[in-house]
Coordinates of C-alpha atoms and ligand atoms in Angstrom, one line a residue:
X1 CA 0.0 0.0 0.0
X2 CA 2.7 2.4 1.1
X3 CA 4.6 1.6 -2.2
X4 CA 1.7 2.2 -4.4
X5 CA 1.2 5.7 -3.1
X6 CA 4.9 6.5 -3.2
X7 CA 5.2 5.6 -6.9
X8 CA 2.0 6.8 -8.3
X9 CA 1.1 10.0 -6.4
X10 CA 2.0 13.6 -7.0
X11 CA 5.1 14.9 -5.2
X12 CA 3.0 16.7 -2.6
X13 CA 1.1 13.6 -1.9
X14 CA 4.2 11.6 -1.6
X15 CA 5.5 14.0 1.1
X16 CA 2.2 13.7 3.0
X17 CA 2.2 9.9 2.6
X18 CA 5.7 9.7 3.9
X19 CA 4.6 11.6 7.0
X20 CA 1.5 9.6 7.6
X21 CA 3.3 6.2 7.2
X22 CA 6.0 7.5 9.6
X23 CA 3.3 8.5 12.1
X24 CA 4.1 12.2 11.8
X25 CA 1.8 15.2 11.9
X26 CA 0.7 17.0 8.7
X27 CA 0.8 20.8 8.4
X28 CA -2.1 23.2 7.7
X29 CA -0.8 23.6 4.1
X30 CA -0.8 19.9 3.6
X31 CA -4.3 19.6 5.0
X32 CA -5.4 22.2 2.4
X33 CA -3.8 20.1 -0.3
X34 CA -5.7 17.1 0.8
X35 CA -9.0 19.1 0.7
X36 CA -8.4 20.8 -2.6
X37 CA -6.0 18.9 -4.8
X38 CA -5.4 15.3 -3.7
X39 CA -7.3 12.4 -5.2
X40 CA -10.1 11.0 -3.0
X41 CA -8.8 7.5 -3.3
X42 CA -5.3 8.5 -2.1
X43 CA -6.7 10.5 0.8
X44 CA -8.9 7.5 1.6
X45 CA -5.9 5.1 1.6
X46 CA -4.0 7.3 4.1
X47 CA -7.0 7.8 6.4
X48 CA -7.7 4.1 6.4
X49 CA -4.0 3.4 7.2
X50 CA -4.3 5.5 10.3
X51 CA -7.7 4.0 11.2
X52 CA -6.4 0.5 11.0
X53 CA -3.2 1.4 12.9
X54 CA -5.3 2.8 15.8
X55 CA -8.2 0.4 15.8
X56 CA -7.8 -2.4 13.2
X57 CA -11.3 -3.1 11.8
X58 CA -13.0 -2.4 15.1
X59 CA -16.0 -0.2 14.8
X60 CA -17.7 1.2 17.8
X61 CA -21.3 2.0 18.7
X62 CA -23.3 2.5 21.8
X63 CA -26.8 2.1 23.2
X64 CA -28.0 5.6 23.9
X65 CA -31.0 7.8 23.7
X66 CA -31.4 11.5 23.1
X67 CA -33.6 14.0 25.0
X68 CA -34.1 17.5 23.7
X69 CA -35.8 19.4 26.5
X70 CA -36.9 22.2 24.2
X71 CA -36.7 23.4 20.6
X72 CA -37.5 27.0 21.5
X73 CA -34.4 29.1 21.5
X74 CA -33.1 32.6 22.1
X75 CA -30.7 32.3 19.3
X76 CA -31.3 32.3 15.6
X77 CA -28.5 30.2 14.0
X78 CA -29.2 30.4 10.3
X79 CA -28.5 26.7 9.7
X80 CA -30.9 25.5 12.4
X81 CA -34.2 24.0 11.2
X82 CA -35.3 22.8 14.5
X83 CA -35.5 25.9 16.8
X84 CA -38.5 28.2 17.2
X85 CA -38.2 31.8 18.5
X86 CA -39.8 32.6 21.8
X87 CA -42.5 34.6 20.0
X88 CA -43.5 31.4 18.2
X89 CA -43.1 29.2 21.2
X90 CA -46.6 27.7 20.7
X91 CA -45.1 25.9 17.7
X92 CA -42.4 24.1 19.8
X93 CA -42.1 22.1 23.0
X94 CA -40.7 22.9 26.4
X95 CA -40.5 19.9 28.6
X96 CA -40.8 20.3 32.4
X97 CA -38.5 18.7 34.8
X98 CA -41.1 15.9 35.4
X99 CA -41.6 15.4 31.6
X100 CA -37.9 14.9 31.1
X101 CA -37.7 12.5 34.0
X102 CA -40.6 10.5 32.5
X103 CA -38.5 10.2 29.3
X104 CA -35.6 8.9 31.3
X105 CA -37.8 6.5 33.2
X106 CA -39.1 5.1 29.9
X107 CA -35.8 3.3 29.7
X108 CA -35.9 1.7 33.1
X109 CA -34.7 -1.9 32.9
X110 CA -33.3 -1.4 29.3
X111 CA -29.6 -1.9 28.7
X112 CA -28.9 1.7 27.6
X113 CA -25.6 3.2 28.8
X114 CA -26.0 6.9 27.9
X115 CA -28.5 9.7 27.8
X116 CA -27.5 12.6 25.4
X117 CA -29.3 15.8 26.4
X118 CA -29.1 18.9 24.2
X119 CA -31.6 21.5 23.0
X120 CA -32.5 25.2 22.7
X121 CA -31.5 27.9 25.1
X122 CA -34.2 29.4 27.3
X123 CA -34.2 31.4 30.6
X124 CA -36.2 28.8 32.5
X125 CA -33.5 26.2 31.9
X126 CA -31.1 27.8 34.3
X127 CA -28.4 26.6 36.6
X128 CA -30.7 25.3 39.3
X129 CA -32.8 23.5 36.7
X130 CA -29.9 21.6 35.3
X131 CA -28.4 20.9 38.7
X132 CA -31.7 19.4 39.8
X133 CA -32.1 17.4 36.6
X134 CA -28.6 15.9 36.6
X135 CA -28.8 14.9 40.2
X136 CA -32.2 13.4 39.9
X137 CA -31.1 11.4 36.8
X138 CA -28.0 10.4 38.7
X139 CA -29.9 9.1 41.8
X140 CA -32.7 7.5 39.7
X141 CA -30.2 5.6 37.5
X142 CA -26.6 5.7 38.7
X143 CA -25.4 3.5 35.9
X144 CA -26.6 5.9 33.1
X145 CA -23.8 8.1 31.7
X146 CA -25.1 11.7 31.4
X147 CA -23.7 13.4 28.3
X148 CA -25.3 16.8 28.3
X149 CA -25.3 20.3 27.0
X150 CA -22.7 22.3 25.1
X151 CA -20.8 25.5 25.8
X152 CA -23.6 27.3 24.1
X153 CA -26.0 26.5 27.0
X154 CA -23.3 26.6 29.7
X155 CA -22.1 30.0 28.6
X156 CA -25.6 31.4 28.8
X157 CA -26.6 29.6 32.1
X158 CA -23.4 30.6 33.9
X159 CA -23.6 34.2 32.8
X160 CA -27.2 34.4 34.0
X161 CA -26.2 32.8 37.4
X162 CA -23.2 35.1 37.6
X163 CA -20.8 32.2 38.1
X164 CA -17.5 31.8 36.3
X165 CA -17.0 29.0 33.8
X166 CA -14.7 27.2 36.4
X167 CA -17.3 27.4 39.2
X168 CA -20.1 26.5 36.8
X169 CA -18.5 23.4 35.4
X170 CA -17.6 22.2 39.0
X171 CA -21.2 22.6 40.0
X172 CA -22.3 20.5 36.9
X173 CA -19.8 17.8 37.8
X174 CA -21.1 17.7 41.4
X175 CA -24.6 17.5 40.1
X176 CA -23.8 14.4 38.1
X177 CA -22.7 15.5 34.6
X178 CA -20.4 12.8 33.2
X179 CA -19.3 14.2 29.8
X180 CA -20.0 16.9 27.2
X181 CA -21.2 16.2 23.7
X182 CA -19.4 18.0 20.8
X183 CA -22.2 20.3 19.7
X184 CA -22.3 24.1 19.3
X185 CA -18.8 24.2 17.7
X186 CA -20.1 24.9 14.2
X187 CA -17.2 26.7 12.7
X188 CA -15.0 28.6 15.1
X189 CA -13.7 31.3 12.8
X190 CA -15.6 34.6 13.4
X191 CA -15.9 35.3 9.6
X192 CA -18.2 32.3 9.5
X193 CA -19.5 32.0 13.0
X194 CA -20.8 35.6 13.1
X195 CA -22.8 34.9 10.0
X196 CA -24.3 31.5 10.9
X197 CA -24.4 31.5 14.7
X198 CA -24.2 35.1 15.8
X199 CA -24.9 35.9 19.4
X200 CA -24.1 32.5 20.9
X201 CA -20.7 31.7 22.6
X202 CA -17.7 32.5 20.5
X203 CA -15.2 29.9 19.2
X204 CA -12.8 30.9 22.0
X205 CA -15.5 30.5 24.7
X206 CA -16.5 27.1 23.3
X207 CA -12.8 26.0 23.5
X208 CA -12.3 27.5 27.0
X209 CA -15.3 25.7 28.5
X210 CA -14.0 22.3 27.1
X211 CA -10.6 23.1 28.4
X212 CA -11.9 23.7 31.9
X213 CA -13.9 20.5 31.8
X214 CA -10.8 18.6 30.7
X215 CA -8.9 20.2 33.6
X216 CA -11.5 18.7 35.9
X217 CA -10.3 15.3 34.6
X218 CA -13.4 14.8 32.4
X219 CA -13.9 14.0 28.7
X220 CA -15.8 15.5 25.8
X221 CA -16.4 15.4 22.1
X222 CA -15.9 18.0 19.3
X223 CA -17.9 18.6 16.1
X224 CA -17.6 20.7 13.0
X225 CA -20.6 21.8 10.9
X226 CA -19.4 21.7 7.3
X227 CA -20.8 22.2 3.8
X228 CA -22.4 25.6 4.1
X229 CA -20.8 29.0 3.6
X230 CA -17.4 28.0 5.0
X231 CA -14.2 27.7 2.9
X232 CA -11.7 24.9 3.3
X233 CA -9.4 27.4 5.2
X234 CA -12.1 27.7 7.8
X235 CA -12.3 24.0 8.3
X236 CA -8.5 23.7 8.7
X237 CA -8.5 26.7 11.2
X238 CA -11.3 24.9 13.1
X239 CA -9.4 21.6 13.3
X240 CA -6.1 23.3 14.2
X241 CA -7.8 24.9 17.2
X242 CA -9.1 21.5 18.3
X243 CA -5.7 19.8 17.7
X244 CA -3.9 22.5 19.7
X245 CA -6.3 22.2 22.6
X246 CA -6.1 18.4 22.5
X247 CA -2.3 18.7 22.7
X248 CA -2.8 20.7 25.9
X249 CA -5.5 18.6 27.7
X250 CA -5.9 15.3 25.9
X251 CA -9.6 15.5 27.0
X252 CA -11.3 15.0 23.6
X253 CA -12.5 11.5 22.7
X254 CA -14.1 11.9 19.3
X255 CA -14.3 14.2 16.4
X256 CA -17.7 14.3 14.7
X257 CA -18.0 16.1 11.3
X258 CA -21.6 17.2 10.9
X259 CA -22.9 17.7 7.3
X260 CA -25.1 20.7 6.9
X261 CA -28.6 19.8 5.9
X262 CA -30.6 22.4 4.1
X263 CA -34.3 21.7 4.8
X264 CA -36.4 24.5 6.2
X265 CA -33.8 26.9 7.5
X266 CA -32.4 30.3 6.6
X267 CA -29.6 28.6 4.5
X268 CA -32.0 26.5 2.4
X269 CA -30.8 28.2 -0.7
X270 CA -27.4 26.5 -0.3
X271 CA -26.9 23.2 -2.1
X272 CA -25.8 20.4 0.2
X273 CA -22.4 18.9 -0.4
X274 CA -22.2 15.5 -2.0
X275 CA -21.1 12.1 -0.7
X276 CA -17.6 12.6 -2.2
X277 CA -17.1 15.7 -0.1
X278 CA -18.4 13.8 2.9
X279 CA -15.9 11.0 2.5
X280 CA -13.1 13.4 1.8
X281 CA -13.9 15.4 4.9
X282 CA -14.0 12.3 7.1
X283 CA -10.6 11.2 5.7
X284 CA -8.9 14.5 5.9
X285 CA -10.0 15.0 9.5
X286 CA -8.7 11.5 10.4
X287 CA -5.3 12.4 8.9
X288 CA -5.1 15.9 10.3
X289 CA -6.4 15.2 13.9
X290 CA -3.6 12.8 14.8
X291 CA -4.2 13.3 18.5
X292 CA -7.9 12.3 18.4
X293 CA -8.6 8.6 19.1
X294 CA -11.9 8.4 17.3
X295 CA -13.7 9.9 14.2
X296 CA -17.5 9.4 14.3
X297 CA -20.0 9.3 11.5
X298 CA -23.4 10.3 12.8
X299 CA -25.5 7.9 10.8
X300 CA -28.9 9.6 11.0
X301 CA -27.4 12.6 9.2
X302 CA -25.7 11.0 6.3
X303 CA -27.7 7.8 5.6
X304 CA -26.8 4.3 6.6
X305 CA -24.9 3.5 3.4
X306 CA -22.7 6.6 3.6
X307 CA -22.0 5.6 7.2
X308 CA -20.9 2.2 6.0
X309 CA -18.7 3.7 3.3
X310 CA -17.2 6.2 5.8
X311 CA -15.7 3.2 7.7
X312 CA -13.2 2.9 4.8
X313 CA -12.3 6.6 5.0
X314 CA -11.1 7.0 8.6
X315 CA -14.3 6.6 10.6
X316 CA -14.3 4.0 13.5
X317 CA -17.5 5.0 15.3
X318 CA -21.1 5.3 14.2
X319 CA -22.8 6.6 17.3
X320 CA -25.6 4.4 18.5
X321 CA -29.2 3.3 18.7
X322 CA -30.3 7.0 19.3
X323 CA -34.0 6.3 19.4
X324 CA -36.5 8.5 17.7
X325 CA -36.9 11.3 20.2
X326 CA -34.2 13.4 18.5
X327 CA -35.5 16.1 16.2
X328 CA -32.5 18.2 15.3
X329 CA -31.9 16.1 12.2
X330 CA -35.3 14.9 11.2
X331 CA -36.3 18.5 11.0
X332 CA -33.3 19.6 8.9
X333 CA -33.8 17.1 6.0
X334 CA -31.8 14.1 7.1
X335 CA -32.6 10.7 5.5
X336 CA -33.8 9.4 8.8
X337 CA -37.1 10.8 9.9
X338 CA -37.3 8.8 13.1
X339 CA -33.7 7.9 13.8
X340 CA -33.5 4.6 15.7
X341 CA -31.6 1.5 15.0
X342 CA -31.7 -1.8 16.8
X343 CA -28.5 -3.4 18.0
X344 CA -29.2 -6.1 15.4
X345 CA -29.3 -3.5 12.6
X346 CA -26.2 -1.7 13.8
X347 CA -24.1 -4.9 14.1
X348 CA -25.2 -6.1 10.7
X349 CA -24.5 -2.7 9.1
X350 CA -21.0 -2.8 10.4
X351 CA -20.4 -6.5 9.6
X352 CA -21.7 -6.1 6.0
X353 CA -18.6 -3.9 5.2
X354 CA -16.2 -6.3 6.8
X355 CA -15.7 -4.5 10.0
X356 CA -15.7 -5.7 13.6
X357 CA -18.6 -4.4 15.7
X358 CA -17.9 -3.4 19.3
X359 CA -20.5 -2.1 21.7
X360 CA -18.8 0.6 23.9
X361 CA -19.9 2.8 26.7
X362 CA -19.4 6.6 26.4
X363 CA -15.8 6.4 27.5
X364 CA -15.0 3.6 25.0
X365 CA -14.9 0.8 27.6
X366 CA -16.0 -2.4 25.8
X367 CA -19.4 -3.6 26.8
X368 CA -19.7 -6.4 24.2
X369 CA -17.6 -7.6 21.3
X370 CA -20.0 -8.7 18.5
X371 CA -17.4 -10.2 16.2
X372 CA -18.5 -13.8 16.7
X373 CA -22.0 -13.2 17.9
X374 CA -24.7 -14.8 15.8
X375 CA -28.2 -13.4 15.7
X376 CA -31.4 -15.2 15.3
X377 CA -33.3 -13.4 12.6
X378 CA -36.5 -13.3 14.4
X379 CA -38.7 -10.2 14.4
X380 CA -39.2 -10.6 18.1
X381 CA -35.5 -9.7 18.6
X382 CA -35.6 -6.7 16.4
X383 CA -36.7 -4.5 19.2
X384 CA -34.7 -1.3 19.5
X385 CA -33.0 -2.2 22.7
X386 CA -33.4 -5.9 23.4
X387 CA -30.2 -7.9 23.1
X388 CA -30.9 -10.5 20.4
X389 CA -27.8 -12.6 21.3
X390 CA -28.0 -16.3 20.6
X391 CA -24.5 -17.4 21.4
X392 CA -21.6 -15.4 22.7
Ligands
V47_401 O1 -24.3 22.1 17.2 C1 -28.0 21.8 13.7 C2 -25.8 20.6 14.3 C3 -25.3 20.0 16.4 C4 -28.1 21.3 11.6 O2 -21.0 14.5 20.8 C5 -27.0 20.7 12.1 O3 -21.5 12.4 20.4 C6 -26.5 19.8 10.1 O4 -23.5 18.1 18.3 N1 -27.6 20.5 9.5 C7 -25.9 19.3 17.6 N2 -26.2 19.9 11.4 C8 -25.7 17.8 17.5 C9 -24.3 17.3 18.0 C10 -24.0 15.9 18.2 C11 -24.6 14.9 17.4 C12 -24.3 13.6 17.6 C13 -23.3 13.2 18.5 C14 -22.7 14.1 19.2 C15 -21.7 13.7 20.2 C16 -23.0 15.5 19.1 O5 -26.2 19.7 15.3 C17 -25.3 21.5 16.4 C18 -25.2 21.8 15.0 O6 -23.8 21.8 14.6 N3 -26.9 21.0 13.4 N4 -28.7 22.0 12.6 C19 -28.4 21.2 10.2 N5 -29.4 21.9 9.6
SF4_402 FE1 -30.6 27.5 19.2 FE2 -28.8 25.5 19.0 FE3 -30.6 26.0 17.0 FE4 -28.6 27.8 17.4 S1 -28.4 25.6 16.8 S2 -30.8 28.3 17.1 S3 -28.4 27.6 19.7 S4 -31.1 25.3 19.1

């Protein structure tokens, strides 16, 4: 493999390939080359080399469910299809504390390992609200990992409560927060951020809140919303900031590129990027972010087949069962209107492209290795959460 690239590729590509095969870091200029000039197949070969060096054919998923407490929001991000302004709050939902707890309790006795909570920003969801919510989930179900909120919410909530980021994140930790998802990152560069996500926390504030969280010994993810008005330079700038912070803290687990979907939002006039751009973007991020362990394809957003293909372009994680409560994507034009996959479907999807399915918890501890597990193809076992294991 190494030889093929060394003999056939352009000189720039040979330099990059040399670095990748030697386990060295590529520069921003080289990253630009991979985005703009390199052939997709060559970028894919390099990304897959790194993926296999890190994980072999292992492909991770988890059993999770999402809760979005509200879709009413103070902000007006132009890419967002899901939020409703306060003056139109009758068109949205605003769950009470009890309603959220009822959603959590729906999973009592089910083998889920993670609840992912994220939603709009509203004054009633304040510091006390989230403290009470996290501690109640924690005491109701101590084994459930709480992955919740982004710096967008935390910045607003802490400012309103007049507490510093440091104090605020400590309070969240004490209340039961386990980790932070990667949302709200969008594109850090102000040229783009001010246009698409004006008013919410800046790129620097997003990074600072993650840094503080990592300093508390905790983990988080990072995303990048791509395929709208940003240029390739902005993507490289975004990833450089993440790579720099990761060098400092080591607290990021997973990078999740999120493809912009254009249904029913203020950027609907923009065409969506195609699958070739998606695959290239996964591969380039795998090559550039050498200090990130995992690259995740969020399957509801890109279709199941693209998720399968992405596993040959650097991706080693395809998120999880998700369940159908999540609306961020179904409202923005994703293929999946009611995203939910059974364990059976997830395992088969991974196996069909020759990869090795591993159920993980949020922190990548192995829950179950599905490599040699056979399923009985019985509809009774196709339930979203039930474990259809016949032999182990
Ligand atoms: O920050 C909103 C994105 C994000 C659109 O950490 C859109 O494991 C595309 O961060 N087109 C929230 N994207 C979701 C998120 C996430 C998802 C899955 C896993 C994890 C994780 C995190 O959704 C927002 C924004 O970037 N988003 N609208 C849209 N129209
Ligand atoms: Fe609000 Fe988040 Fe939508 Fe922006 S992306 S409008 S912060 S819900």
